[in-house]
XYZ file of C-alpha atoms in Angstrom:
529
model
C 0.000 0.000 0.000
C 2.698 2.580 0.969
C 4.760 2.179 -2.595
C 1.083 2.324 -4.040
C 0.282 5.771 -2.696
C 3.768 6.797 -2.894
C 3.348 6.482 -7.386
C 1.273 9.495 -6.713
C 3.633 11.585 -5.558
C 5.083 11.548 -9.278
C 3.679 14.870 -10.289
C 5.796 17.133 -7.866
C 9.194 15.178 -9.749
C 11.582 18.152 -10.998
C 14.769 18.007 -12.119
C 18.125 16.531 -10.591
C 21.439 15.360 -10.881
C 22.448 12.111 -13.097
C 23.697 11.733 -16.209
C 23.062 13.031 -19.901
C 19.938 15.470 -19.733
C 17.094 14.288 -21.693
C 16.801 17.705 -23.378
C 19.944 17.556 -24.460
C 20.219 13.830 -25.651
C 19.324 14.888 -29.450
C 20.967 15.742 -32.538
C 21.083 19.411 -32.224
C 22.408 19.546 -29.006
C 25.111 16.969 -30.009
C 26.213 18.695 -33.333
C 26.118 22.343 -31.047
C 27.919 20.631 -28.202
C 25.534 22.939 -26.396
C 23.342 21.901 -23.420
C 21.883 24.698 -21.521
C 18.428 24.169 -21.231
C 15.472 26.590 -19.895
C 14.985 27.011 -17.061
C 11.074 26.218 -16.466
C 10.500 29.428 -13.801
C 11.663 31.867 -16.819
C 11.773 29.815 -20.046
C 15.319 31.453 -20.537
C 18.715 29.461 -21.104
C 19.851 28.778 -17.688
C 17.404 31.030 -15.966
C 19.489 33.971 -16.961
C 16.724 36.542 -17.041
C 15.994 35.532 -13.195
C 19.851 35.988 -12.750
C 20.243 32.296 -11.754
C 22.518 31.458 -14.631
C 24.014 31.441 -18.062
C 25.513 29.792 -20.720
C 29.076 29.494 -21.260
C 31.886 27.917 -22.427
C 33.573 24.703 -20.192
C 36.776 25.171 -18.524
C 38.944 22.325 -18.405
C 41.753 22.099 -16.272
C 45.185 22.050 -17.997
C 46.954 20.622 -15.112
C 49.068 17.246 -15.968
C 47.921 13.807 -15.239
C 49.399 10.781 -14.433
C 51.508 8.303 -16.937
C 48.237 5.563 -15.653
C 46.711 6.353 -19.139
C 48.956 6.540 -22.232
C 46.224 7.589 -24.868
C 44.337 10.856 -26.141
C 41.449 11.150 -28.020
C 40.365 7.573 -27.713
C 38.129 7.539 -25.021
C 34.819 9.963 -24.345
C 35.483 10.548 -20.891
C 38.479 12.609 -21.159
C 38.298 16.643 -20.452
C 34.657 15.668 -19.129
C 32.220 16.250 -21.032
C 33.537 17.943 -23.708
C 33.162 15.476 -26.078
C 29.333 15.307 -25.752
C 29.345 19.282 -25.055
C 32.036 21.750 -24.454
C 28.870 24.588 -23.407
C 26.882 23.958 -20.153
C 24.782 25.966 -17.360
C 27.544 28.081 -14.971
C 24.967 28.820 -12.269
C 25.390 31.510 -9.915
C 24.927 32.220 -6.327
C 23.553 28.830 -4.624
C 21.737 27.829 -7.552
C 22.925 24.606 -8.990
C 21.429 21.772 -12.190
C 21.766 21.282 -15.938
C 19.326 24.628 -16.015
C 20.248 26.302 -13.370
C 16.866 25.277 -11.550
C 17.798 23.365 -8.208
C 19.622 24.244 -4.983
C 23.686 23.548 -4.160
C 23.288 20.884 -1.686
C 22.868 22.272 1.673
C 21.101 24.989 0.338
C 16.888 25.311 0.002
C 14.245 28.144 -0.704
C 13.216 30.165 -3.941
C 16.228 31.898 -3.986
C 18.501 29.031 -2.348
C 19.057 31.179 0.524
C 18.194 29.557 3.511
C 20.548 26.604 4.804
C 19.950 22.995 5.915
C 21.831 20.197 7.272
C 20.070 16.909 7.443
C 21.454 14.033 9.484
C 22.194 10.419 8.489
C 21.048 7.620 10.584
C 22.319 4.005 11.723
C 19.788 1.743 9.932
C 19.606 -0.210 13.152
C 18.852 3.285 14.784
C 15.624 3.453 12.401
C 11.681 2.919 14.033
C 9.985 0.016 11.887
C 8.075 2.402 10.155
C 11.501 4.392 8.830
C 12.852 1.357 7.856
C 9.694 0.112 5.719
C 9.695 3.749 4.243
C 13.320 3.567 2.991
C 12.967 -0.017 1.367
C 9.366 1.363 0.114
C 11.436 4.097 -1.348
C 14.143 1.954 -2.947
C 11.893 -0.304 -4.545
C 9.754 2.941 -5.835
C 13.074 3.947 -7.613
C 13.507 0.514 -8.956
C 10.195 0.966 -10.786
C 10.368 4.683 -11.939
C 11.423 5.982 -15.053
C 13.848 8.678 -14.828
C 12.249 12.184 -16.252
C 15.020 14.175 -16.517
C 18.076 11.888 -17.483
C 18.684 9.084 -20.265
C 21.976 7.192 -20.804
C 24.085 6.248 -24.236
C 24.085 2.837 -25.226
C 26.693 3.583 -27.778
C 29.849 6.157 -28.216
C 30.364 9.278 -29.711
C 31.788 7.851 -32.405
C 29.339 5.081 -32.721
C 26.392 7.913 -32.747
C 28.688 9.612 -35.896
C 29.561 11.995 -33.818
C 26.281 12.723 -32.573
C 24.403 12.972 -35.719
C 22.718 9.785 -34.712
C 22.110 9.770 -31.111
C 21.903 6.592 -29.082
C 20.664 6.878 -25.993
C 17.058 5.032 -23.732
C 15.145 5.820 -20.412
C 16.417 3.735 -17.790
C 14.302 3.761 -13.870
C 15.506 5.599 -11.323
C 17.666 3.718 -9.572
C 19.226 1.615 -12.468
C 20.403 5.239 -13.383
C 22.765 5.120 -10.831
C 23.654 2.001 -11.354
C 24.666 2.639 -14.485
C 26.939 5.754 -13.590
C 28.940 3.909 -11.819
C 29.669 1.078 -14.438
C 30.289 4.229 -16.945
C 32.961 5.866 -14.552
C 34.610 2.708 -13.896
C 34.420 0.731 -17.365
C 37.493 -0.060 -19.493
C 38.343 1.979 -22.383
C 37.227 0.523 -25.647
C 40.460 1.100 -28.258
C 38.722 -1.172 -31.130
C 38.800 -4.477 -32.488
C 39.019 -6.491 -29.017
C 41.346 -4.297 -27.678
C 40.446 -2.418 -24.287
C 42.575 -0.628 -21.753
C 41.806 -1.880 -18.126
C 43.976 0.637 -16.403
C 41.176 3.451 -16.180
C 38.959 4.295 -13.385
C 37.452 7.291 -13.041
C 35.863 6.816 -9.501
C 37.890 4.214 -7.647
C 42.138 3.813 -7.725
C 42.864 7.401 -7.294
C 42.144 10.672 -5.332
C 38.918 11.014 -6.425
C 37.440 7.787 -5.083
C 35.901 9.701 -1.634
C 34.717 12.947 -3.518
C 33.412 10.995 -6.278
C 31.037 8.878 -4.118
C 29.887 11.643 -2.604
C 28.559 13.423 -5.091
C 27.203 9.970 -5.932
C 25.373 9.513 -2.578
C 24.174 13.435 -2.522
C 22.982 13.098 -5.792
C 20.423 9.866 -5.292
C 19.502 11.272 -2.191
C 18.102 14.324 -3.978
C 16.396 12.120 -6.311
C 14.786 10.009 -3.900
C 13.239 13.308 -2.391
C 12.257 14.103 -5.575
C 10.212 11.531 -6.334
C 8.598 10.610 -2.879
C 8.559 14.477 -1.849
C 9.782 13.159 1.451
C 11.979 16.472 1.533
C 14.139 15.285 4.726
C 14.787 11.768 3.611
C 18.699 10.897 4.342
C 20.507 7.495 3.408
C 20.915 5.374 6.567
C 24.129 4.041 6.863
C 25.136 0.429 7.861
C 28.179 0.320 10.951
C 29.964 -2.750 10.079
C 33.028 -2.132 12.487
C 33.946 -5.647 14.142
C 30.982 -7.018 12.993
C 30.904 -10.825 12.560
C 28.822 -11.273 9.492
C 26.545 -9.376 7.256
C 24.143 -7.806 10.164
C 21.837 -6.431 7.168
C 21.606 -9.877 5.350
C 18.050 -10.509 6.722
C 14.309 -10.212 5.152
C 13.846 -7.972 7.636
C 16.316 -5.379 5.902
C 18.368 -5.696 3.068
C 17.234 -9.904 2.218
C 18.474 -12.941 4.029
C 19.529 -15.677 2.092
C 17.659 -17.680 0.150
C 16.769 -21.321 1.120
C 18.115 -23.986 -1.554
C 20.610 -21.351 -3.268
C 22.762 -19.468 -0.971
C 23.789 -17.624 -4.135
C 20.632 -15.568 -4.341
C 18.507 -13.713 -2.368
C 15.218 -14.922 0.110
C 11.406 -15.063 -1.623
C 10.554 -13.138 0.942
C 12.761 -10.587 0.231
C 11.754 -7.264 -1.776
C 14.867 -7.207 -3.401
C 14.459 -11.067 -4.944
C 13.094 -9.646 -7.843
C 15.296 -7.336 -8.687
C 17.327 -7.539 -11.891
C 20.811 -6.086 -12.299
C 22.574 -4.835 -15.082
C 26.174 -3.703 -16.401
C 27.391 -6.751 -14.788
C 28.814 -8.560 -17.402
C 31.932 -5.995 -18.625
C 33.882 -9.045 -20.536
C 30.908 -9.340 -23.094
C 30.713 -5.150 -23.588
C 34.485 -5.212 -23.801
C 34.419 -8.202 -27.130
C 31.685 -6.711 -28.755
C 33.524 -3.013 -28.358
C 29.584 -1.967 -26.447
C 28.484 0.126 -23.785
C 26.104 -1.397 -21.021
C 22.650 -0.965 -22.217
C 20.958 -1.444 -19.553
C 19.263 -4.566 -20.403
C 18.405 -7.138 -17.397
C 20.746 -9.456 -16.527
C 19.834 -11.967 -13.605
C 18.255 -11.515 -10.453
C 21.041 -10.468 -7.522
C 23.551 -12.396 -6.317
C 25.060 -12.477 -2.533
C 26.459 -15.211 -0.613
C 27.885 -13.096 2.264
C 31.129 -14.465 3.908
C 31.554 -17.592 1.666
C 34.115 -15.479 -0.307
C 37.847 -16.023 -0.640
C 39.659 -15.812 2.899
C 42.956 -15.466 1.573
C 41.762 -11.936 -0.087
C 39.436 -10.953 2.836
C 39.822 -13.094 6.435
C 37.700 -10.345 7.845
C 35.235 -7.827 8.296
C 36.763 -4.305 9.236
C 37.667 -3.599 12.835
C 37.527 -0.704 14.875
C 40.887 -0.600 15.258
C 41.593 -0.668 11.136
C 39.096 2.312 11.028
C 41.509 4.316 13.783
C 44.750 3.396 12.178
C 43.479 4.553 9.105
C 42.619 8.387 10.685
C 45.932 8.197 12.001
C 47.090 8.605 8.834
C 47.733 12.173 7.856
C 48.624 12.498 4.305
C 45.527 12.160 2.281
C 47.313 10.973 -1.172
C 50.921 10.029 -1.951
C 53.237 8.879 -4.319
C 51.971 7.501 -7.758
C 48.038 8.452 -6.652
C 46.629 5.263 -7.333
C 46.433 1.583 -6.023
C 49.751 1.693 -5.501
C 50.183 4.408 -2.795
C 52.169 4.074 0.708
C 50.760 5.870 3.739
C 48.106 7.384 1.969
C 44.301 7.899 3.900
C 42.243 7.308 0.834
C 44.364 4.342 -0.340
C 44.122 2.702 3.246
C 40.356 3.172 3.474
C 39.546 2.466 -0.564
C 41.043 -0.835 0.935
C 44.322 -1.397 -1.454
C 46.915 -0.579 1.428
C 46.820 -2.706 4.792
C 44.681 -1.163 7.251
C 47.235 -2.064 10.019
C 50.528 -0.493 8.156
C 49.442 1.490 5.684
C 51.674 -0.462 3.041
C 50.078 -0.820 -0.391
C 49.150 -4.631 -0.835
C 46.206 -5.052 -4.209
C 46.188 -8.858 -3.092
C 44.688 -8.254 -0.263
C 41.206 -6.229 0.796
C 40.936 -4.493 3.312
C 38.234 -1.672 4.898
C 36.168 -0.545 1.823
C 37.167 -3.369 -0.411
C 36.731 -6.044 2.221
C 33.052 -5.741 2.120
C 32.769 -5.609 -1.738
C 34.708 -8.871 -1.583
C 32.811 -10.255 1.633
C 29.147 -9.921 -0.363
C 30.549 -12.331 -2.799
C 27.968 -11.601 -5.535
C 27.061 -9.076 -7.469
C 28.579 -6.253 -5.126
C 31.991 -7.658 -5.618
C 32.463 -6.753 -9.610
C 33.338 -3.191 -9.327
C 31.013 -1.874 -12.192
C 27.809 -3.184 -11.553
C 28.770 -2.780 -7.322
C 26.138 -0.544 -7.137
C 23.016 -3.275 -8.184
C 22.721 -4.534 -4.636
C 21.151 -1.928 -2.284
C 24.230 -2.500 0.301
C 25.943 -0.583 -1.602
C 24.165 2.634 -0.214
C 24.459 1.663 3.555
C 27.879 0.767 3.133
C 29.368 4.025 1.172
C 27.328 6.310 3.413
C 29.267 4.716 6.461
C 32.650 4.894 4.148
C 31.884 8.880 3.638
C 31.664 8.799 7.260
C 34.655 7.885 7.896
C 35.797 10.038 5.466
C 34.354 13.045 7.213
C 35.994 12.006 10.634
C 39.130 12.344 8.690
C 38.228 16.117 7.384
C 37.610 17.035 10.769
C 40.290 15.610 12.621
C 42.897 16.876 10.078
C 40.967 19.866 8.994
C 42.823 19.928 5.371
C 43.323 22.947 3.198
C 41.729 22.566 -0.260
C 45.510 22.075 -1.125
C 46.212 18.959 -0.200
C 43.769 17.522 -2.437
C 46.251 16.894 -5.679
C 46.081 19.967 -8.428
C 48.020 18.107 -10.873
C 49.316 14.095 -11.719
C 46.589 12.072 -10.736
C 45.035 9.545 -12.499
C 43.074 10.730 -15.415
C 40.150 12.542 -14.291
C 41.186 12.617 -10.967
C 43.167 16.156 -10.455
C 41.489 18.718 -8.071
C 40.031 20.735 -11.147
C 38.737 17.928 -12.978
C 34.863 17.279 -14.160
C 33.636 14.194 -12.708
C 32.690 11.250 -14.784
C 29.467 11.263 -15.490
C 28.135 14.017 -13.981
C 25.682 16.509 -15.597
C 25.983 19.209 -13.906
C 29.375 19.431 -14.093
C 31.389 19.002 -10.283
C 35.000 18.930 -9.854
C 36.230 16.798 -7.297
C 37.739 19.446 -4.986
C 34.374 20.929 -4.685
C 34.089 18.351 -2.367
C 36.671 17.990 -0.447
C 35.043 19.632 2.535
C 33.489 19.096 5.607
C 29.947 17.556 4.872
C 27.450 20.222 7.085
C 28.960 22.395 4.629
C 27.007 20.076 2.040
C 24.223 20.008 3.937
C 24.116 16.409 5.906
C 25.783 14.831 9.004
C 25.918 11.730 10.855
C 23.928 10.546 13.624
C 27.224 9.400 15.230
C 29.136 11.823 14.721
C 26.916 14.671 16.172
C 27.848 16.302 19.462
C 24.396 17.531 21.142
C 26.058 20.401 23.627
C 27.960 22.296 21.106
C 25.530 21.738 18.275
C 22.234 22.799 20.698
C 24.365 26.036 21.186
C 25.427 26.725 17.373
C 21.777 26.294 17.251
C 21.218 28.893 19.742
C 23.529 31.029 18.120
C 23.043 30.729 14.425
C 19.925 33.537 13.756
C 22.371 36.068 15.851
C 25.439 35.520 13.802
C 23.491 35.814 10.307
C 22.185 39.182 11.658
C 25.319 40.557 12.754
C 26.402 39.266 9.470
C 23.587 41.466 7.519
C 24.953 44.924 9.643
C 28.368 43.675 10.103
C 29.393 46.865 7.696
C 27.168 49.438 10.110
C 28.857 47.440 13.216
C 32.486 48.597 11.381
C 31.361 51.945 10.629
C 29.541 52.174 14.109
C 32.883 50.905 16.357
C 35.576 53.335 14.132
C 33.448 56.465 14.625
C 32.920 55.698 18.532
C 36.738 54.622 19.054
C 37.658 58.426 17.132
C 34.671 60.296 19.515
C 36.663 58.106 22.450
C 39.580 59.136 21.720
C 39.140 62.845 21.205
C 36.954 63.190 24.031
C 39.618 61.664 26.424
C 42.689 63.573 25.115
C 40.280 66.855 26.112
C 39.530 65.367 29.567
C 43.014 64.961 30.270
C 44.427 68.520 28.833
C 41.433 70.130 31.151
C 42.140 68.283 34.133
C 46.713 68.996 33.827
C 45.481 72.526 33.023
C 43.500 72.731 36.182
C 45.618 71.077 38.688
C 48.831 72.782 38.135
C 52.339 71.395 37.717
C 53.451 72.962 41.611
C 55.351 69.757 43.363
C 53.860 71.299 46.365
C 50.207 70.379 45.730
C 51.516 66.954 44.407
C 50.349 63.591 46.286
C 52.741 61.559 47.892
C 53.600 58.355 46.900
C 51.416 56.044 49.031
C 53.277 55.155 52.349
C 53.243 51.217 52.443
C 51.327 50.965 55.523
C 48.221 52.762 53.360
C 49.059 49.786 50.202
C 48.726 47.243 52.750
C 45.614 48.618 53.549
C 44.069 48.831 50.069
C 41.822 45.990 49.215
C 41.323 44.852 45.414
C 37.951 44.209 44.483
C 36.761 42.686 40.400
C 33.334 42.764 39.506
C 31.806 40.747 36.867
């Protein structure tokens, strides 16, 4: 009954974040490399008459990359997303979208003026009734076109350079889905030759900032489509824990009775189908994922290779890893020594910090521990898991920001990975983000985490928040206000003084006396506050 009422809410969908625009999926876009769409309050490009936007020209970073990728002009992710379009939406103020018509995150109101921070939860932490609501709302997505956004089932060059688009509607949350396998896919060099050294949200510096945007972005569209406005992704705590905790009917699906392989009957997601799971066959046939079904999902928690993964993640691998205080190093990629984002992507040991790809630990541990269809990186994102478990990785990622409090600096400018420098366009977002737009603390975003809250001092930034913004609104007339008294001070005092030597006289016979020290020991010191 709940997803049945919930179909209504369909009419208040507006547009979000994902992938190629629908309005721009067409030949005339293509051939214009133009996408900057109207916005709907204004019917203008952009919203510029409303002064929420305009069109202009990209601009790519020039900054050098790493020797990971040896090729140019071979693949259409490079300089994101220039070859689809190399004119989008630059939005000003707070406004944010492919037209300029949403909110940054963190941001809500007309005018994106007013601020918000929303709060993830512990899934365990969630009534019943929260907990029916979120799997109501994933399976909603499952079965929901996407209005806004379509995907390319074939490449730039395969749509003759875009006289011939190639693009379908895919549901909501197969959208997703499908982002991920198209930021993380080989590179397709023709014939049956593909280049496997590519990643363009895992292996490098952009891993944390990428899934972030990632998360943010089908959080959005989940509010979207419900119009529950202060839905958050729960998150799933899997320090020390001894087996999948979420592997139930009751939550996520427990297993299923004859084949451990898939999923419980009674289970929601049973009848799920995944796609982009089967890369080799894209890879012979020189194809992009189309999105077709491909099987029901697969999970056989913990029956997965021990030699790779003997564990869950412990506490103490979580703590080791914030020890850490250099957020990148060396070659920027799998291969990195006493680097934070290595260490908790899950490619360096979580007890040295030494870079070890045989082994799995933190993040990669539990891709590996599912042992299914959330253990092949590109079509990861098919099992619902995947939420609760990179909402608790991006929490750990946010005790890190606070605990080392980075400058935007540290996050690499130049050298990294393809598509992973501080000023590159992620892959494939539309609107564009670069990654070191989110390399920041996440109430800055908008969104916390239950855990990670501290009720005193947040009750009294509470308290204090409406003050501060207005003594921020006069803060010029404060200025002005504090000079002028400090000159009227000062003038008024140097006058007191020159009447006061004036009428005293200088004569050493009406001078005090020093005080005698039997008077000082008499004096008594009083402060008042």
């Amino acid at each position: 009954m709940l997803l049945f009422a919930l179909c209504f809410l369909l009419i208040i969908l507006q547009p979000s974040t994902g992938q190629f625009p629908r309005v721009c999926a067409n030949v005339q876009s293509l051939l214009s490399k133009e996408c900057c769409p109207p916005w709907d309050g204004d019917g203008s490009p952009c919203g510029e008459l409303s002064n929420r936007g305009s069109c202009q020209n990209i601009l790519l970073s020039q900054a050098p990359l790493g020797p990971q990728f040896p090729f140019s002009g071979v693949d259409d992710r490079e300089d994101w997303p220039s070859v689809f379009y190399n004119r989008t939406c630059r939005c000003e103020g707070n406004f944010m979208g492919f037209s300029c018509g949403e909110c940054k995150f963190g941001f809500f109101g007309f005018n994106c003026t007013e601020r918000q921070v929303k709060t993830r939860r512990n899934i365990f932490q969630l009534t019943a009734s929260e907990k029916n609501k979120f799997l109501a709302y994933l399976n909603l997505a499952k079965n929901i076109p996407s209005q806004d956004y379509v995907i390319a089932t074939g490449t730039y060059t395969q749509m003759n350079n875009g006289s011939n688009p190639m693009f379908r509607d895919i549901n909501v949350y197969d959208l997703f889905v499908w982002m991920h396998y198209y930021a993380s896919r080989d590179t397709l060099l023709g014939g049956s030759n593909v280049w496997r050294d590519i990643d363009f949200a895992h292996e490098a510096p952009g891993f944390l900032p990428w899934h972030r945007v990632f998360l943010l972005m089908w959080e959005r569209q989940i509010q979207r489509i419900t119009g529950d406005e202060n839905f958050t992704i729960p998150y799933w705590d899997w320090r020390d824990a001894e087996d999948c905790e979420v592997c139930n009917d009751e939550y996520m699906g427990g297993r299923h009775p004859t084949n451990p392989n898939l999923l419980s009957p009674a289970s929601i997601f049973s009848s799920w189908q995944v796609i982009c799971t089967r890369s080799e066959e894209y890879n012979s046939q020189q194809a992009l994922c189309s999105a077709t079904s491909e099987g029901p999902i697969r999970r056989n928690p913990g029956n997965n290779d021990k030699s790779r993964t003997p564990r869950l993640p412990s506490s103490a691998d979580v703590e080791f890893c914030l020890s850490l205080t250099q957020y990148e190093s060396g070659p920027m990629d799998k291969m990195a020594n006493y680097s934070f984002r290595n260490t908790l992507e899950g490619f360096a040991d979580p007890q040295t910090a030494i870079s070890n790809p045989a082994q799995s630990g933190l993040h990669n541990a539990l891709h590996i521990y599912m042992n299914g269809s959330m253990s092949q990186v590109q079509g990861s994102a098919n099992d619902p898991i995947f939420l609760l478990h990179h909402a608790f990785v991006d929490s750990i990622f946010e005790r890190w920001l606070r605990r080392h409090r980075p400058m935007l600096e540290v996050y690499p400018a130049a050298n990294a990975p393809i598509g992973h420098n501080r000023e590159n366009y992620m892959v494939p977002f539309i609107p564009l983000y670069r990654n070191g737009e989110f390399f920041k603390p996440s109430r800055e975003l908008g969104y916390d985490y239950e855990y990670l809250q501290e009720p005193a001092l947040q009750s009294f930034q509470d308290f204090l928040t409406p003050y501060l913004q207005q003594a921020r609104q006069i803060w010029a007339w404060l200025v002005g206000a504090a000079v002028f008294g400090g000159i009227v001070t000062a003038v008024l005092t140097g006058l007191i003084r020159a009447c006061a030597k004036k009428k005293g006289g200088t004569s050493s016979e009406i001078q005090p006396l020093l005080i005698e020290s039997e008077d000082y020991n008499n004096l008594t010191y009083q402060s008042n506050f």
